[in-house]
């Protein structure tokens, strides 16, 4: 009976010691506590061995307690020895910046992911003023994950933003800057929507910055390769939806209007969008340019601005809410009203309506410039000046056209109309503005807003996200498309 009680007591002691060992083990999994733990163990060892007699004299311990303390001391000594061996050979908690240290692949990935999260948090918290700090984090992450295409993208994108916003770093065109990123995307398929959105942003960059050097084709290629694969894609996914609309715009700028319209209609059949309705209207405007009938384009532009119903080619009728702040849609609606020669309306009514749309477009654009730093689009001023000219408000037309800066893209067109006004006034042609043909809007062919070249210079259509997909990638969204090079 006594031996049974002794066995049970010893078993309880062993369990107690094992529990203490587990507590110490988990405690030491926190690297900064290694040294503290070892110091505590060594102190206990010193007290329970060298000073055991002193303790006995102070506290009057019985023989059984002394035996248990000695047993604990031996156990702690063995544990301390095992811990020291663990510290010497375990590589996962060593200094990751050491030059001669090898880290396991799993640890490399964890470190890289942690650094990526830190970089994204910096951008989320500091915005444009965290670019340098974020670049450092992503460059550090790249040391541990050289095959991560997302990290490569972040570095190139942030350097582009740095140059666009602060003129820092090297001016390098996007095809060079992102060649390595696209190679890595080829070798390592994208894992999530954020990485797919990077592909879309890259496509936007190609179409906006390299549109005269095969940029539209490059954009379409990467949309098809990475997201829109063989028509086997889910349009209900917001990122895929955006890729489809982006491909539609790239086809539009290439002059592939039927393909462009098909992409827009697929997107609209899935989810009506004011922006995409506006884009679809631009396709109709392209078809109308030759025959002068802009009625369909006008219908779609008005739906994008004021809301209403439009019919897709498959007969489906969709309803859109309208967005009054779409200044580009208002501007293009104004030009469509001026150019709508087949309309049975009184020309003066059309010109008056067009003038109202140009005024709204200018005001909205001005507010965007004041609030967000957006660049002013002076083509709406050209339209406004033409409308005023057609309405015989010649002095006001001269003032409006004169507001287009000398170095602006549309300065030459403004000058041509100012010259027409001067010729009109000098020749006493009092009725020179009675009819559209008397003004000869063929001057607009120089940079026609409703043709591929004109719209590709606007860069506004496809780069507007109606919903914010990833807040970090939306950082300085418009600065991104200016490109790193002048």
Short mmCIF file of C-alpha atoms in Angstrom, two decimals:
data_model
loop_
_atom_site.label_atom_id
_atom_site.label_comp_id
_atom_site.label_asym_id
_atom_site.label_seq_id
_atom_site.Cartn_x
_atom_site.Cartn_y
_atom_site.Cartn_z
CA UNK A 1 0.00 0.00 0.00
CA UNK A 2 2.83 2.35 0.96
CA UNK A 3 4.70 1.52 -2.23
CA UNK A 4 1.56 2.26 -4.27
CA UNK A 5 1.19 5.72 -2.64
CA UNK A 6 4.88 6.41 -3.22
CA UNK A 7 4.49 5.47 -6.91
CA UNK A 8 1.50 7.78 -7.30
CA UNK A 9 3.32 10.62 -5.56
CA UNK A 10 6.34 10.20 -7.82
CA UNK A 11 4.06 10.06 -10.88
CA UNK A 12 2.44 13.34 -9.87
CA UNK A 13 5.86 14.89 -9.39
CA UNK A 14 6.92 13.75 -12.86
CA UNK A 15 3.77 15.18 -14.42
CA UNK A 16 4.34 18.47 -12.57
CA UNK A 17 7.90 18.63 -13.85
CA UNK A 18 6.82 17.79 -17.42
CA UNK A 19 4.17 20.54 -17.29
CA UNK A 20 6.77 23.02 -16.11
CA UNK A 21 8.99 21.91 -18.98
CA UNK A 22 6.24 22.55 -21.54
CA UNK A 23 5.61 26.02 -20.12
CA UNK A 24 9.30 26.83 -20.35
CA UNK A 25 9.46 25.40 -23.91
CA UNK A 26 6.63 27.58 -25.23
CA UNK A 27 8.07 30.54 -23.37
CA UNK A 28 11.39 30.11 -25.14
CA UNK A 29 9.72 29.99 -28.60
CA UNK A 30 9.69 33.78 -28.28
CA UNK A 31 13.28 34.57 -29.40
CA UNK A 32 13.94 37.64 -27.17
CA UNK A 33 13.26 35.49 -24.08
CA UNK A 34 15.98 32.94 -24.80
CA UNK A 35 18.62 34.64 -22.71
CA UNK A 36 16.25 35.47 -19.85
CA UNK A 37 15.10 31.85 -19.68
CA UNK A 38 18.62 30.49 -19.63
CA UNK A 39 19.61 32.90 -16.86
CA UNK A 40 16.65 31.77 -14.75
CA UNK A 41 17.53 28.10 -15.28
CA UNK A 42 21.18 28.64 -14.39
CA UNK A 43 20.17 30.55 -11.26
CA UNK A 44 17.91 27.68 -10.17
CA UNK A 45 20.68 25.17 -10.87
CA UNK A 46 23.12 27.18 -8.77
CA UNK A 47 20.73 27.50 -5.85
CA UNK A 48 19.54 23.87 -5.89
CA UNK A 49 23.02 22.36 -6.02
CA UNK A 50 25.77 24.50 -4.54
CA UNK A 51 23.53 26.15 -1.95
CA UNK A 52 21.27 23.22 -1.03
CA UNK A 53 22.63 23.00 2.54
CA UNK A 54 22.16 26.72 3.13
CA UNK A 55 18.56 26.47 1.96
CA UNK A 56 18.02 23.49 4.25
CA UNK A 57 19.35 25.46 7.20
CA UNK A 58 17.16 28.49 6.39
CA UNK A 59 13.92 26.70 5.70
CA UNK A 60 14.37 23.39 7.58
CA UNK A 61 13.41 21.22 4.56
CA UNK A 62 12.78 17.54 5.13
CA UNK A 63 14.67 14.82 3.29
CA UNK A 64 11.84 14.11 0.81
CA UNK A 65 11.68 17.74 -0.31
CA UNK A 66 15.44 17.90 -0.77
CA UNK A 67 15.30 14.76 -2.95
CA UNK A 68 12.59 16.38 -5.15
CA UNK A 69 14.60 19.60 -5.48
CA UNK A 70 17.67 17.64 -6.50
CA UNK A 71 15.59 15.69 -9.02
CA UNK A 72 14.25 18.98 -10.43
CA UNK A 73 17.78 20.36 -10.61
CA UNK A 74 18.96 17.38 -12.64
CA UNK A 75 15.97 17.71 -14.96
CA UNK A 76 16.57 21.46 -15.44
CA UNK A 77 20.24 20.81 -16.15
CA UNK A 78 19.31 18.35 -18.92
CA UNK A 79 16.72 20.79 -20.30
CA UNK A 80 19.23 23.66 -20.32
CA UNK A 81 21.71 21.48 -22.17
CA UNK A 82 19.06 20.53 -24.78
CA UNK A 83 18.04 24.18 -25.15
CA UNK A 84 21.62 25.24 -25.80
CA UNK A 85 21.94 22.56 -28.51
CA UNK A 86 18.65 23.80 -30.02
CA UNK A 87 19.89 27.39 -30.09
CA UNK A 88 23.14 26.36 -31.76
CA UNK A 89 21.55 24.38 -34.60
CA UNK A 90 18.12 25.93 -35.16
CA UNK A 91 18.29 28.38 -38.10
CA UNK A 92 14.73 29.67 -38.16
CA UNK A 93 15.26 32.35 -35.50
CA UNK A 94 18.66 33.61 -36.55
CA UNK A 95 19.25 37.09 -37.83
CA UNK A 96 17.75 37.06 -41.38
CA UNK A 97 20.15 39.75 -42.56
CA UNK A 98 23.28 37.72 -41.80
CA UNK A 99 25.45 37.33 -44.86
CA UNK A 100 26.43 33.67 -44.33
CA UNK A 101 23.08 32.40 -43.00
CA UNK A 102 20.82 30.09 -44.95
CA UNK A 103 17.10 30.27 -44.25
CA UNK A 104 14.59 27.60 -45.11
CA UNK A 105 12.34 28.25 -48.16
CA UNK A 106 9.24 28.34 -45.95
CA UNK A 107 10.83 30.99 -43.77
CA UNK A 108 11.86 32.98 -46.85
CA UNK A 109 8.27 33.12 -48.07
CA UNK A 110 6.99 34.12 -44.65
CA UNK A 111 9.54 36.92 -44.36
CA UNK A 112 8.73 38.19 -47.88
CA UNK A 113 4.98 38.14 -47.24
CA UNK A 114 5.44 40.00 -43.97
CA UNK A 115 7.55 42.68 -45.69
CA UNK A 116 4.94 43.00 -48.46
CA UNK A 117 2.26 43.59 -45.84
CA UNK A 118 4.44 46.22 -44.20
CA UNK A 119 4.98 47.97 -47.56
CA UNK A 120 1.26 47.99 -48.33
CA UNK A 121 0.46 49.33 -44.87
CA UNK A 122 2.93 52.18 -45.37
CA UNK A 123 1.19 53.09 -48.65
CA UNK A 124 -2.23 52.81 -47.03
CA UNK A 125 -1.22 55.03 -44.10
CA UNK A 126 1.06 57.57 -45.80
CA UNK A 127 -0.02 57.61 -49.45
CA UNK A 128 2.34 59.45 -51.80
CA UNK A 129 4.58 60.43 -48.90
CA UNK A 130 5.38 56.81 -48.11
CA UNK A 131 6.73 55.86 -51.54
CA UNK A 132 10.42 55.77 -50.63
CA UNK A 133 9.80 53.84 -47.43
CA UNK A 134 7.53 51.35 -49.19
CA UNK A 135 10.06 50.80 -51.99
CA UNK A 136 12.66 49.85 -49.37
CA UNK A 137 10.27 47.29 -47.87
CA UNK A 138 9.48 45.70 -51.24
CA UNK A 139 13.15 45.66 -52.29
CA UNK A 140 13.96 43.92 -49.02
CA UNK A 141 11.12 41.45 -49.67
CA UNK A 142 12.53 40.74 -53.13
CA UNK A 143 15.74 39.41 -51.54
CA UNK A 144 13.71 36.58 -50.03
CA UNK A 145 11.31 35.96 -52.95
CA UNK A 146 13.07 36.75 -56.22
CA UNK A 147 10.42 34.88 -58.24
CA UNK A 148 7.47 36.86 -56.87
CA UNK A 149 6.00 38.85 -59.76
CA UNK A 150 3.85 40.93 -57.41
CA UNK A 151 6.91 42.26 -55.58
CA UNK A 152 8.55 43.11 -58.90
CA UNK A 153 5.40 44.97 -59.93
CA UNK A 154 5.23 46.97 -56.70
CA UNK A 155 8.84 48.12 -57.09
CA UNK A 156 8.42 49.23 -60.72
CA UNK A 157 5.04 50.84 -60.07
CA UNK A 158 6.24 52.80 -57.04
CA UNK A 159 9.30 54.04 -58.90
CA UNK A 160 7.03 55.18 -61.72
CA UNK A 161 4.84 57.03 -59.23
CA UNK A 162 7.89 58.55 -57.59
CA UNK A 163 9.01 59.92 -60.92
CA UNK A 164 5.54 61.06 -61.98
CA UNK A 165 4.81 62.83 -58.70
CA UNK A 166 8.19 63.95 -57.40
CA UNK A 167 10.50 63.48 -60.43
CA UNK A 168 12.62 61.02 -58.49
CA UNK A 169 14.51 58.07 -59.88
CA UNK A 170 15.17 56.92 -63.41
CA UNK A 171 12.95 57.72 -66.37
CA UNK A 172 12.40 54.34 -67.98
CA UNK A 173 9.63 53.30 -70.36
CA UNK A 174 7.13 50.73 -69.08
CA UNK A 175 8.12 47.89 -71.40
CA UNK A 176 11.60 47.94 -69.88
CA UNK A 177 10.49 48.62 -66.34
CA UNK A 178 8.02 45.74 -66.29
CA UNK A 179 9.73 43.17 -68.54
CA UNK A 180 10.90 41.23 -65.50
CA UNK A 181 7.46 41.47 -63.87
CA UNK A 182 5.71 39.99 -66.91
CA UNK A 183 8.34 37.23 -67.14
CA UNK A 184 7.69 36.33 -63.51
CA UNK A 185 3.94 36.39 -64.10
CA UNK A 186 4.52 33.94 -66.97
CA UNK A 187 6.54 31.60 -64.77
CA UNK A 188 4.32 31.90 -61.69
CA UNK A 189 0.55 32.15 -62.33
CA UNK A 190 -1.26 34.84 -60.37
CA UNK A 191 -2.64 33.69 -57.03
CA UNK A 192 -5.33 36.26 -56.23
CA UNK A 193 -7.41 39.18 -57.46
CA UNK A 194 -4.84 41.73 -56.35
CA UNK A 195 -2.25 40.22 -58.67
CA UNK A 196 -4.80 40.05 -61.49
CA UNK A 197 -5.54 43.73 -60.90
CA UNK A 198 -1.81 44.38 -61.32
CA UNK A 199 -2.11 42.88 -64.80
CA UNK A 200 -4.97 45.25 -65.59
CA UNK A 201 -3.04 48.26 -64.31
CA UNK A 202 -0.10 47.20 -66.46
CA UNK A 203 -2.38 46.96 -69.48
CA UNK A 204 -3.73 50.45 -68.77
CA UNK A 205 -0.18 51.68 -68.58
CA UNK A 206 0.71 50.17 -71.96
CA UNK A 207 -2.36 51.61 -73.69
CA UNK A 208 -1.84 55.07 -72.22
CA UNK A 209 1.91 55.43 -72.40
CA UNK A 210 2.86 53.27 -75.38
CA UNK A 211 -0.26 53.52 -77.51
CA UNK A 212 1.82 54.57 -80.53
CA UNK A 213 4.28 51.72 -80.05
CA UNK A 214 2.11 48.62 -79.91
CA UNK A 215 0.81 49.35 -76.43
CA UNK A 216 -2.79 48.42 -77.23
CA UNK A 217 -1.72 45.02 -78.57
CA UNK A 218 0.48 44.41 -75.53
CA UNK A 219 -2.42 45.25 -73.25
CA UNK A 220 -4.85 42.92 -75.07
CA UNK A 221 -2.27 40.12 -75.00
CA UNK A 222 -1.82 40.22 -71.24
CA UNK A 223 -5.57 40.55 -70.56
CA UNK A 224 -6.18 37.44 -72.67
CA UNK A 225 -3.24 35.51 -71.29
CA UNK A 226 -3.73 36.09 -67.60
CA UNK A 227 -7.43 36.83 -67.07
CA UNK A 228 -9.69 36.44 -70.14
CA UNK A 229 -8.51 32.97 -71.12
CA UNK A 230 -10.40 31.41 -74.05
CA UNK A 231 -13.67 33.02 -72.94
CA UNK A 232 -13.52 30.82 -69.82
CA UNK A 233 -13.87 33.56 -67.24
CA UNK A 234 -16.33 34.77 -64.62
CA UNK A 235 -17.56 38.27 -65.50
CA UNK A 236 -19.26 38.55 -62.12
CA UNK A 237 -15.80 38.90 -60.58
CA UNK A 238 -15.14 42.70 -60.39
CA UNK A 239 -11.50 42.30 -61.46
CA UNK A 240 -12.47 40.17 -64.48
CA UNK A 241 -15.21 42.66 -65.35
CA UNK A 242 -12.66 45.46 -65.36
CA UNK A 243 -10.31 43.41 -67.55
CA UNK A 244 -13.12 42.89 -70.08
CA UNK A 245 -13.93 46.61 -70.20
CA UNK A 246 -10.22 47.43 -70.46
CA UNK A 247 -9.83 45.05 -73.40
CA UNK A 248 -12.82 46.75 -75.01
CA UNK A 249 -11.13 50.14 -74.74
CA UNK A 250 -7.83 48.78 -76.12
CA UNK A 251 -9.72 47.39 -79.11
CA UNK A 252 -11.49 50.73 -79.49
CA UNK A 253 -8.19 52.59 -79.66
CA UNK A 254 -6.94 50.07 -82.21
CA UNK A 255 -9.96 50.81 -84.40
CA UNK A 256 -11.47 47.35 -83.81
CA UNK A 257 -14.88 48.79 -83.07
CA UNK A 258 -16.90 45.61 -83.47
CA UNK A 259 -14.69 43.72 -80.98
CA UNK A 260 -14.76 46.73 -78.68
CA UNK A 261 -18.55 46.94 -78.77
CA UNK A 262 -18.85 43.20 -78.09
CA UNK A 263 -16.72 43.48 -74.96
CA UNK A 264 -18.72 46.45 -73.68
CA UNK A 265 -22.02 44.69 -74.32
CA UNK A 266 -20.85 41.51 -72.51
CA UNK A 267 -19.94 43.66 -69.53
CA UNK A 268 -23.21 45.61 -69.62
CA UNK A 269 -25.27 42.42 -69.86
CA UNK A 270 -23.63 41.30 -66.61
CA UNK A 271 -23.78 44.63 -64.77
CA UNK A 272 -24.90 48.07 -66.06
CA UNK A 273 -22.25 50.75 -65.63
CA UNK A 274 -22.44 54.45 -66.48
CA UNK A 275 -18.80 54.45 -67.56
CA UNK A 276 -19.25 51.45 -69.88
CA UNK A 277 -22.45 52.93 -71.33
CA UNK A 278 -20.41 56.05 -72.15
CA UNK A 279 -17.73 53.87 -73.77
CA UNK A 280 -20.38 52.06 -75.82
CA UNK A 281 -21.69 55.43 -76.95
CA UNK A 282 -18.21 56.30 -78.21
CA UNK A 283 -18.25 53.16 -80.38
CA UNK A 284 -21.54 54.33 -81.92
CA UNK A 285 -20.00 57.77 -82.42
CA UNK A 286 -17.20 56.17 -84.45
CA UNK A 287 -19.71 54.49 -86.76
CA UNK A 288 -21.59 57.79 -87.07
CA UNK A 289 -18.60 59.90 -88.04
CA UNK A 290 -18.80 59.00 -91.75
CA UNK A 291 -22.54 59.45 -92.18
CA UNK A 292 -23.18 62.32 -89.78
CA UNK A 293 -25.92 60.54 -87.82
CA UNK A 294 -25.06 60.71 -84.13
CA UNK A 295 -28.50 59.85 -82.77
CA UNK A 296 -27.43 56.52 -81.21
CA UNK A 297 -24.26 58.00 -79.71
CA UNK A 298 -26.31 60.87 -78.25
CA UNK A 299 -28.80 58.41 -76.71
CA UNK A 300 -26.03 56.42 -75.00
CA UNK A 301 -24.13 59.53 -73.85
CA UNK A 302 -27.29 60.95 -72.30
CA UNK A 303 -28.03 57.66 -70.55
CA UNK A 304 -24.51 57.66 -69.06
CA UNK A 305 -24.99 61.22 -67.77
CA UNK A 306 -28.68 61.47 -66.90
CA UNK A 307 -29.68 57.83 -66.52
CA UNK A 308 -32.26 55.88 -68.48
CA UNK A 309 -32.65 52.76 -70.56
CA UNK A 310 -30.62 51.54 -73.54
CA UNK A 311 -30.97 48.43 -75.66
CA UNK A 312 -28.15 45.96 -76.30
CA UNK A 313 -27.71 44.26 -79.66
CA UNK A 314 -29.19 41.04 -78.30
CA UNK A 315 -32.41 42.91 -77.51
CA UNK A 316 -31.87 43.10 -73.76
CA UNK A 317 -32.83 46.44 -72.25
CA UNK A 318 -30.66 47.67 -69.40
CA UNK A 319 -31.27 50.56 -67.04
CA UNK A 320 -28.48 52.80 -65.79
CA UNK A 321 -28.55 55.36 -63.00
CA UNK A 322 -26.53 58.07 -64.77
CA UNK A 323 -23.59 60.05 -63.46
CA UNK A 324 -23.75 63.82 -63.83
CA UNK A 325 -20.03 64.26 -63.08
CA UNK A 326 -18.85 62.35 -66.18
CA UNK A 327 -17.24 65.42 -67.73
CA UNK A 328 -15.84 63.44 -70.68
CA UNK A 329 -19.31 62.15 -71.54
CA UNK A 330 -20.70 65.70 -71.38
CA UNK A 331 -17.88 66.99 -73.59
CA UNK A 332 -18.37 64.23 -76.17
CA UNK A 333 -22.15 64.69 -76.07
CA UNK A 334 -21.56 68.35 -76.91
CA UNK A 335 -19.50 67.45 -79.97
CA UNK A 336 -22.02 64.81 -81.05
CA UNK A 337 -24.77 67.46 -80.91
CA UNK A 338 -22.66 69.82 -83.05
CA UNK A 339 -21.88 67.08 -85.60
CA UNK A 340 -25.39 65.56 -85.84
CA UNK A 341 -26.16 66.79 -89.35
CA UNK A 342 -28.98 64.29 -89.88
CA UNK A 343 -30.95 65.64 -86.94
CA UNK A 344 -34.32 67.24 -87.71
CA UNK A 345 -34.04 69.58 -84.76
CA UNK A 346 -33.48 73.31 -85.19
CA UNK A 347 -29.67 73.75 -85.36
CA UNK A 348 -29.86 76.60 -82.88
CA UNK A 349 -31.45 74.28 -80.31
CA UNK A 350 -28.72 71.71 -80.82
CA UNK A 351 -25.98 74.31 -80.51
CA UNK A 352 -27.55 75.70 -77.35
CA UNK A 353 -27.79 72.25 -75.82
CA UNK A 354 -24.19 71.52 -76.84
CA UNK A 355 -23.05 74.77 -75.24
CA UNK A 356 -24.71 73.75 -71.98
CA UNK A 357 -22.90 70.39 -72.01
CA UNK A 358 -19.53 72.05 -72.69
CA UNK A 359 -20.09 74.50 -69.83
CA UNK A 360 -20.90 71.62 -67.45
CA UNK A 361 -17.86 69.64 -68.62
CA UNK A 362 -15.58 72.63 -68.03
CA UNK A 363 -17.01 73.28 -64.57
CA UNK A 364 -16.71 69.63 -63.50
CA UNK A 365 -13.18 69.41 -64.85
CA UNK A 366 -12.25 72.63 -63.08
CA UNK A 367 -13.57 71.28 -59.76
CA UNK A 368 -11.63 68.05 -60.26
CA UNK A 369 -8.53 70.10 -60.93
CA UNK A 370 -8.99 72.20 -57.81
CA UNK A 371 -9.83 69.25 -55.53
CA UNK A 372 -7.69 66.43 -56.92
CA UNK A 373 -5.01 68.12 -58.97
CA UNK A 374 -6.33 66.63 -62.24
CA UNK A 375 -5.09 68.20 -65.45
CA UNK A 376 -7.46 70.59 -67.22
CA UNK A 377 -8.91 69.26 -70.47
CA UNK A 378 -9.04 72.22 -72.82
CA UNK A 379 -10.81 70.39 -75.61
CA UNK A 380 -14.10 71.24 -73.95
CA UNK A 381 -13.08 74.92 -74.32
CA UNK A 382 -12.67 74.37 -78.06
CA UNK A 383 -16.18 72.86 -78.26
CA UNK A 384 -17.60 75.71 -76.19
CA UNK A 385 -15.96 78.29 -78.45
CA UNK A 386 -17.34 76.59 -81.57
CA UNK A 387 -20.85 76.44 -80.08
CA UNK A 388 -20.69 80.15 -79.17
CA UNK A 389 -19.44 80.92 -82.68
CA UNK A 390 -22.36 79.03 -84.22
CA UNK A 391 -24.74 80.93 -81.94
CA UNK A 392 -23.28 84.24 -83.22
CA UNK A 393 -21.81 85.14 -79.84
CA UNK A 394 -18.54 85.95 -81.55
CA UNK A 395 -16.86 88.05 -78.84
CA UNK A 396 -17.48 85.40 -76.21
CA UNK A 397 -16.22 82.70 -78.62
CA UNK A 398 -12.99 84.63 -79.05
CA UNK A 399 -12.52 84.84 -75.28
CA UNK A 400 -13.23 81.14 -74.81
CA UNK A 401 -10.88 79.97 -77.56
CA UNK A 402 -8.23 82.36 -76.28
CA UNK A 403 -8.17 80.51 -72.93
CA UNK A 404 -6.53 77.46 -74.51
CA UNK A 405 -2.82 77.70 -73.54
CA UNK A 406 -0.16 78.01 -76.22
CA UNK A 407 1.48 74.74 -75.23
CA UNK A 408 -1.76 72.73 -74.97
CA UNK A 409 -2.50 69.77 -77.22
CA UNK A 410 -5.50 71.56 -78.74
CA UNK A 411 -3.93 74.98 -79.14
CA UNK A 412 -3.70 74.65 -82.95
CA UNK A 413 -7.41 73.89 -83.28
CA UNK A 414 -8.32 76.88 -81.10
CA UNK A 415 -6.09 79.09 -83.27
CA UNK A 416 -7.77 77.85 -86.45
CA UNK A 417 -11.20 78.86 -85.19
CA UNK A 418 -9.90 82.22 -83.99
CA UNK A 419 -8.55 82.72 -87.51
CA UNK A 420 -11.95 81.81 -88.97
CA UNK A 421 -13.61 84.39 -86.77
CA UNK A 422 -11.12 87.03 -87.91
CA UNK A 423 -11.71 86.13 -91.57
CA UNK A 424 -15.45 86.24 -91.00
CA UNK A 425 -15.29 89.67 -89.37
CA UNK A 426 -12.88 91.16 -91.90
CA UNK A 427 -14.99 90.06 -94.87
CA UNK A 428 -18.25 91.45 -93.45
CA UNK A 429 -19.89 88.04 -93.78
CA UNK A 430 -22.65 88.84 -91.34
CA UNK A 431 -24.28 85.46 -91.86
CA UNK A 432 -21.12 83.36 -91.81
CA UNK A 433 -22.23 81.56 -88.69
CA UNK A 434 -25.76 80.78 -89.78
CA UNK A 435 -25.06 77.20 -90.79
CA UNK A 436 -22.71 74.46 -89.69
CA UNK A 437 -21.22 74.02 -93.16
CA UNK A 438 -20.23 77.69 -93.25
CA UNK A 439 -17.88 77.03 -90.33
CA UNK A 440 -16.39 73.83 -91.76
CA UNK A 441 -15.96 71.58 -88.77
CA UNK A 442 -13.51 69.53 -90.84
CA UNK A 443 -10.81 71.28 -88.81
CA UNK A 444 -11.71 68.87 -86.06
CA UNK A 445 -10.12 66.05 -88.08
CA UNK A 446 -6.75 67.31 -86.86
CA UNK A 447 -7.41 65.77 -83.45
CA UNK A 448 -11.01 64.58 -83.65
CA UNK A 449 -12.33 63.77 -80.23
CA UNK A 450 -14.70 61.19 -81.69
CA UNK A 451 -12.05 59.19 -83.56
CA UNK A 452 -9.52 56.71 -82.28
CA UNK A 453 -6.56 59.04 -82.17
CA UNK A 454 -8.50 61.74 -80.38
CA UNK A 455 -9.90 59.49 -77.69
CA UNK A 456 -6.61 57.69 -77.16
CA UNK A 457 -5.12 61.07 -76.27
CA UNK A 458 -7.76 61.65 -73.61
CA UNK A 459 -6.76 58.63 -71.50
CA UNK A 460 -9.75 59.14 -69.26
CA UNK A 461 -12.25 56.54 -70.38
CA UNK A 462 -10.82 53.27 -69.19
CA UNK A 463 -8.82 54.46 -66.21
CA UNK A 464 -11.84 55.41 -64.15
CA UNK A 465 -12.83 52.71 -61.65
CA UNK A 466 -16.45 52.99 -60.60
CA UNK A 467 -15.65 50.85 -57.57
CA UNK A 468 -12.40 50.84 -55.67
CA UNK A 469 -11.03 47.32 -55.98
CA UNK A 470 -7.76 47.52 -54.08
CA UNK A 471 -7.17 50.74 -52.12
CA UNK A 472 -3.38 50.51 -52.32
CA UNK A 473 -3.34 49.98 -56.09
CA UNK A 474 -5.70 52.94 -56.44
CA UNK A 475 -3.04 55.20 -54.89
CA UNK A 476 -2.36 58.16 -57.19
CA UNK A 477 -4.27 56.28 -59.89
CA UNK A 478 -4.12 58.97 -62.55
CA UNK A 479 -0.46 59.80 -61.94
CA UNK A 480 0.27 56.19 -62.81
CA UNK A 481 -0.88 56.64 -66.39
CA UNK A 482 1.24 59.67 -67.06
CA UNK A 483 4.15 57.26 -67.13
CA UNK A 484 7.62 57.68 -65.70
CA UNK A 485 8.90 59.48 -68.78
CA UNK A 486 7.96 62.97 -70.03
#
